[in-house]
Amino acid sequence: MTGKRMLLPVATAALLVPLLPLRAATPEAEDYPPSDPQLIQAGRDILNAMKRNEGVKWLTGQMEIHWEEERKDEMSTSVFERTGRYPAVRGWDTPFGSPERDAAWMINTVINDWKDYRIIPTISEHLGAPTYGGGFDNIFERVSINACLTPGTPENEALMAMLDAMAADLKALEEAGVPVLWRPWHEAGGGFWWSANGPENYKKLWNFTWDYLTRTKDLHNLIWVWSTLGRDKRDYAPYYPGDAKVDIVGGSMYNDGRTPSGNWPALDAIAPSKLKAITEVGQMWTYDPDLPYVYFLVWTTKKDARSILPSVYRAPTAVTRSNVAAYIDRGPRSGSRAVNEVGERPNTDFTEPVFNR
C-alpha cells in the first residue's frame, strides 16, 4: 500500500465505530462463490485470491513425479535450479485414489507443503477403465458409463472402489485443512475412457462424482477444475457439465496448435463467468494480462526447450512458493517458514528478491 496512514486517537475512533458499516458475512462478501457452498475457508481464500488477481498475477505450477517417493521433489528442484524459485502449485496423480497403491507418502508431502508454505496441490487421475485394472494403457479402454453408474454391475463396483479410494485420500487432506485443485475426468472430449461414451455420458459421470464426493463422502476441501483437450468449442462445449458444479475451467496445451491465446476464446465461450487456468502445458509463455489465466501447470520441465521458465518465474506477475502465502492470505501468515532455501523471505507485496546465480 502506498501513502501514509493516519491513526485516530482511541477515543475518537471509538466514537466512529457505530457509524461504520458492518462487513457482510461469508459468503455474501466473497469475490468468487464456490460450487460447493460448504467449501472450507482455505479453499474460499484461494478462489477469492485468484479472482482478486485475475489479469494481474498467476500461480506458477509444476507437475511432479508421482510414482516414486524418492523422486517426488525432482521436478520442483529442476524448476528451482533453472529459475531460483519453487512453484506455488504442485501437481499430483495416482497413487491418489488407486486401491492398489499406498498414497501415504504423497499425502504427507501435500500436507507438509501446505502447512510450511501454503503450496497448493492440484490432483488429477489416470486410472484404468473400471474392470480393466490399473495401468496407463487401460485408460484408453472402452467401458459403458451407464454400466459404471448402475448399482450391482461389475463396472459400478470397480468405479465405486476407485471413488472410495480417492475419497479416503482426499479426506485425509481435508482433516489436515488442505484445499485441493481437484481435476477429475480431465481433458474432456479426449481419448480417455470417461470421454469415449460421448458428452452426455461424460456429464453424467462428472455430476455423479461431484455429488458422491461432496454429499455422500462429505468432502468440502475440493476446488473443482474442469479441463478440455483442444481449442474448438464445438468439440468440447458439449462436455461442459455446467457452472453449478465447476469452479475453474482450463485446458491442456502442448504446442500443437493449442496455445494460451488459441484456447482462451473457446474456454471463455464455454464458461465466461469462470476462472480460467492452463491445467497442463508443455512449453511456457510469458504472462499476458489480456489472457488472465489464474495458474499454470507445466507437465515436464524437459519439454520447455526455449528456457523461458526463468523469465516467467522471476517476473512480478508470478506467484511462487515464497509469496503464495501472502497471495492467499493478504498478508504475513503466522507459522510459515520465515526463510526458504535461498534466503528469500515471504513478501506481502508479492515481489521476490532478484536471484543471483
XYZ file of C-alpha atoms in Angstrom:
357
model
C 0.000 0.000 0.000
C 1.351 3.445 -0.873
C 0.863 6.644 1.101
C 0.735 7.240 4.839
C -1.994 6.005 7.133
C -3.487 8.365 9.721
C -4.026 6.872 13.174
C -7.005 8.265 15.100
C -6.896 8.663 18.865
C -8.577 5.727 20.566
C -11.431 7.788 21.975
C -12.208 9.367 18.603
C -12.065 6.019 16.861
C -14.448 4.549 19.393
C -16.998 7.250 18.613
C -16.848 6.379 14.937
C -17.385 2.637 15.329
C -21.215 2.773 15.410
C -21.165 4.765 12.170
C -19.076 2.253 10.217
C -20.994 -0.202 8.006
C -20.731 -3.830 9.032
C -18.958 -6.108 6.579
C -21.265 -8.667 5.052
C -20.767 -12.209 6.298
C -19.417 -15.024 4.173
C -20.401 -15.992 1.524
C -22.048 -12.678 0.557
C -18.751 -10.809 0.856
C -16.860 -13.269 -1.327
C -15.387 -12.289 -4.637
C -15.937 -15.727 -6.149
C -18.509 -18.074 -4.587
C -17.547 -21.760 -4.884
C -19.618 -24.527 -6.423
C -19.658 -26.244 -3.017
C -21.395 -23.937 -0.519
C -19.561 -25.741 2.301
C -16.064 -25.373 0.827
C -13.529 -24.915 3.628
C -12.281 -21.393 4.248
C -8.821 -22.107 2.837
C -10.402 -23.110 -0.462
C -12.536 -19.974 -0.479
C -9.443 -17.900 0.212
C -7.692 -19.399 -2.816
C -10.613 -18.754 -5.153
C -11.019 -15.214 -3.874
C -7.294 -14.553 -4.263
C -7.454 -15.834 -7.826
C -10.387 -13.563 -8.578
C -8.734 -10.518 -6.986
C -5.561 -11.102 -9.001
C -7.192 -12.140 -12.275
C -5.357 -10.332 -15.059
C -2.603 -9.242 -12.660
C -0.798 -12.347 -11.401
C -0.807 -16.090 -11.856
C 0.268 -19.019 -9.741
C 3.283 -20.943 -11.024
C 2.805 -24.713 -11.117
C 4.754 -27.888 -11.783
C 3.638 -31.498 -12.194
C 5.664 -33.848 -10.009
C 6.905 -37.410 -10.483
C 4.182 -39.211 -8.599
C 5.073 -42.886 -8.963
C 8.285 -42.918 -6.896
C 8.602 -41.406 -3.446
C 12.352 -40.935 -3.878
C 11.747 -38.712 -6.920
C 8.843 -36.668 -5.558
C 10.815 -33.393 -5.491
C 12.718 -33.932 -8.731
C 10.655 -31.645 -10.955
C 10.314 -28.778 -8.466
C 14.045 -28.982 -7.858
C 14.600 -28.740 -11.605
C 12.487 -25.581 -11.658
C 14.496 -24.135 -8.779
C 17.801 -24.914 -10.458
C 16.690 -23.030 -13.570
C 14.806 -20.131 -12.013
C 15.803 -19.678 -8.382
C 12.149 -20.159 -7.428
C 9.963 -23.044 -6.391
C 6.400 -23.368 -7.752
C 3.353 -22.273 -5.793
C 1.294 -25.190 -7.148
C 2.451 -28.815 -7.244
C 0.678 -31.401 -9.374
C -0.004 -34.983 -8.276
C -1.701 -38.051 -9.707
C -2.047 -41.769 -8.974
C -1.421 -43.367 -6.420
C -4.049 -40.925 -5.129
C -7.297 -42.814 -5.489
C -5.686 -46.091 -6.517
C -6.899 -49.091 -4.497
C -3.703 -50.956 -5.441
C -1.153 -48.405 -4.232
C -0.245 -46.666 -0.994
C -0.508 -42.876 -1.190
C 0.587 -42.156 2.392
C 3.901 -40.591 1.377
C 2.181 -38.345 -1.138
C -0.481 -37.289 1.338
C 2.195 -36.384 3.876
C 4.092 -34.381 1.261
C 0.996 -32.402 0.308
C 0.120 -31.723 3.950
C 3.627 -30.529 4.771
C 3.702 -28.352 1.647
C 0.529 -26.612 2.756
C 1.490 -26.223 6.393
C 5.002 -24.964 5.667
C 4.459 -22.724 2.656
C 0.807 -22.737 1.569
C 1.796 -24.619 -1.581
C -1.454 -25.552 -3.321
C -1.884 -29.136 -4.575
C -3.617 -29.941 -7.824
C -4.616 -33.577 -8.245
C -5.736 -35.443 -11.365
C -6.236 -39.127 -12.134
C -5.018 -41.534 -14.803
C -6.863 -44.615 -13.586
C -7.612 -47.534 -15.864
C -11.160 -48.139 -17.025
C -13.343 -49.917 -14.444
C -12.927 -53.721 -14.597
C -9.707 -53.345 -16.636
C -7.427 -52.663 -13.684
C -4.648 -50.164 -13.204
C -2.020 -49.145 -15.693
C -1.864 -46.240 -18.090
C -2.683 -48.367 -21.151
C -6.057 -49.253 -19.662
C -7.054 -45.602 -19.553
C -7.914 -45.864 -23.256
C -10.166 -48.928 -22.957
C -13.867 -48.570 -23.717
C -16.348 -49.048 -20.913
C -20.041 -48.196 -20.629
C -20.636 -45.173 -18.400
C -24.220 -46.340 -17.908
C -22.880 -49.642 -16.590
C -20.469 -47.748 -14.344
C -23.372 -45.819 -12.832
C -25.726 -48.795 -12.457
C -25.548 -50.370 -8.973
C -24.718 -54.058 -8.920
C -22.716 -54.201 -12.135
C -19.018 -55.146 -12.130
C -18.276 -51.763 -13.685
C -20.100 -49.964 -10.891
C -18.314 -51.944 -8.211
C -14.957 -51.079 -9.788
C -15.845 -47.396 -10.169
C -17.050 -47.131 -6.581
C -13.821 -48.731 -5.360
C -11.903 -46.017 -7.228
C -14.065 -43.217 -5.852
C -13.886 -44.578 -2.317
C -10.092 -44.762 -2.519
C -9.994 -41.198 -3.825
C -12.323 -40.061 -1.071
C -10.187 -41.626 1.657
C -7.071 -39.861 0.392
C -8.867 -36.551 -0.054
C -10.469 -36.841 3.393
C -7.003 -37.150 4.939
C -6.127 -33.848 3.295
C -9.367 -32.220 4.424
C -8.760 -33.287 8.012
C -5.379 -31.538 7.784
C -7.065 -28.398 6.448
C -5.602 -28.724 2.940
C -7.625 -27.416 -0.041
C -7.180 -29.151 -3.402
C -7.438 -28.007 -7.006
C -9.297 -31.194 -7.900
C -9.232 -32.077 -11.635
C -11.122 -35.333 -12.159
C -12.025 -36.759 -15.562
C -9.651 -34.336 -17.241
C -9.200 -33.488 -20.926
C -12.914 -33.802 -21.622
C -13.607 -34.883 -25.163
C -10.235 -36.606 -25.489
C -9.392 -40.282 -25.776
C -9.682 -41.390 -22.150
C -12.422 -43.833 -21.187
C -14.535 -41.272 -19.355
C -14.982 -39.265 -22.584
C -15.333 -42.165 -25.018
C -19.107 -42.562 -24.488
C -19.877 -39.032 -25.644
C -20.693 -35.763 -23.870
C -23.967 -36.728 -22.216
C -22.441 -39.741 -20.507
C -19.380 -37.703 -19.556
C -21.597 -35.133 -17.844
C -23.481 -37.897 -16.035
C -20.163 -39.193 -14.679
C -18.992 -35.715 -13.662
C -22.244 -34.897 -11.878
C -22.326 -38.278 -10.142
C -18.736 -37.819 -8.968
C -19.416 -34.291 -7.696
C -22.495 -35.463 -5.795
C -20.824 -38.563 -4.402
C -17.676 -36.877 -3.142
C -19.350 -33.696 -1.929
C -22.595 -35.005 -0.480
C -22.161 -38.714 0.225
C -18.495 -38.575 1.266
C -18.874 -35.127 2.838
C -15.703 -33.755 1.242
C -15.527 -29.977 1.324
C -11.914 -29.185 0.510
C -12.240 -29.573 -3.264
C -11.991 -26.773 -5.820
C -13.475 -28.409 -8.912
C -11.402 -27.900 -12.062
C -12.850 -28.971 -15.422
C -10.413 -29.220 -18.334
C -10.537 -29.833 -22.069
C -8.138 -31.030 -24.739
C -8.266 -28.569 -27.602
C -9.306 -25.127 -28.707
C -12.514 -25.608 -30.694
C -15.570 -25.042 -28.529
C -17.708 -27.006 -30.985
C -15.812 -30.129 -29.961
C -15.653 -29.514 -26.229
C -18.572 -27.302 -25.208
C -20.978 -30.285 -25.188
C -18.834 -31.869 -22.459
C -19.111 -28.925 -20.078
C -21.198 -30.054 -17.077
C -22.400 -26.538 -16.263
C -21.407 -23.747 -13.914
C -23.139 -25.205 -10.852
C -20.560 -27.969 -10.320
C -17.405 -26.323 -11.678
C -15.121 -23.710 -10.119
C -12.347 -23.315 -12.713
C -12.116 -24.272 -16.390
C -8.883 -24.999 -18.216
C -7.163 -26.882 -20.970
C -4.109 -28.910 -21.894
C -1.802 -27.012 -24.249
C 1.058 -28.889 -25.859
C 2.210 -26.616 -28.690
C 0.368 -28.424 -31.455
C -1.994 -25.557 -32.129
C -3.280 -25.469 -28.567
C -1.857 -22.298 -27.041
C -2.997 -19.884 -24.319
C -4.188 -17.381 -26.930
C -5.736 -20.090 -29.079
C -7.566 -21.772 -26.204
C -8.845 -18.671 -24.451
C -11.767 -17.861 -26.818
C -13.120 -21.402 -26.560
C -12.819 -21.543 -22.771
C -14.361 -18.104 -22.393
C -17.211 -19.029 -24.699
C -17.895 -22.238 -22.782
C -17.807 -20.659 -19.303
C -17.496 -16.848 -19.436
C -18.053 -16.363 -15.708
C -15.479 -18.925 -14.575
C -11.807 -18.505 -13.719
C -9.500 -19.968 -16.379
C -6.290 -21.983 -15.966
C -3.616 -23.642 -18.085
C -4.151 -27.017 -16.474
C -1.359 -28.736 -18.434
C 1.307 -27.216 -20.640
C 4.429 -28.437 -22.388
C 6.269 -25.176 -23.056
C 5.533 -21.936 -21.232
C 4.638 -18.471 -22.453
C 5.125 -15.163 -20.702
C 2.188 -13.700 -18.828
C -0.411 -11.817 -20.875
C -2.942 -9.706 -18.920
C -5.329 -9.990 -21.857
C -5.401 -13.748 -21.210
C -5.914 -13.743 -17.436
C -5.229 -17.373 -16.607
C -5.000 -17.736 -12.825
C -2.468 -20.580 -12.745
C -0.440 -22.857 -14.986
C 0.913 -26.386 -14.552
C 3.985 -27.385 -16.552
C 3.898 -31.144 -17.142
C 7.652 -31.581 -17.509
C 10.448 -29.032 -17.484
C 12.340 -31.048 -20.108
C 9.834 -30.023 -22.774
C 10.458 -26.339 -22.141
C 13.317 -26.202 -24.642
C 13.080 -22.449 -25.065
C 14.239 -21.922 -21.470
C 11.555 -19.337 -20.864
C 10.868 -20.563 -17.332
C 13.372 -18.198 -15.646
C 11.697 -15.112 -17.068
C 8.241 -16.474 -16.205
C 9.159 -17.320 -12.610
C 11.116 -14.115 -11.946
C 8.504 -11.764 -13.396
C 6.467 -9.611 -10.975
C 3.352 -11.351 -12.298
C 4.498 -14.713 -10.896
C 3.314 -16.127 -7.593
C 5.863 -18.668 -6.375
C 6.448 -20.598 -3.175
C 7.979 -17.651 -1.362
C 4.957 -15.383 -1.806
C 1.989 -17.710 -2.195
C 1.033 -17.357 1.489
C 0.765 -13.595 1.078
C -1.165 -14.036 -2.156
C -3.741 -16.216 -0.413
C -3.897 -14.575 2.984
C -3.433 -10.896 2.019
C -0.570 -10.603 4.461
C 2.087 -12.438 6.505
C 0.962 -15.796 7.842
C 1.913 -16.880 11.332
C 3.676 -20.207 11.431
C 5.135 -20.021 7.932
C 8.795 -20.702 7.424
C 10.485 -17.321 7.607
C 13.293 -18.116 5.199
C 13.442 -20.603 2.346
C 16.390 -22.404 0.821
C 17.834 -19.372 -0.973
C 17.378 -16.932 1.871
C 14.206 -15.393 0.475
C 11.548 -14.206 2.870
C 7.837 -14.331 2.048
C 6.836 -10.888 0.769
C 3.440 -9.331 1.313
C 3.791 -7.198 -1.820
C 4.315 -10.323 -3.973
C 7.718 -9.150 -5.289
C 10.631 -11.528 -4.897
C 14.263 -10.507 -4.467
C 16.496 -10.800 -7.504
C 18.111 -14.213 -7.659
C 21.848 -14.134 -8.316
C 23.398 -17.356 -9.623
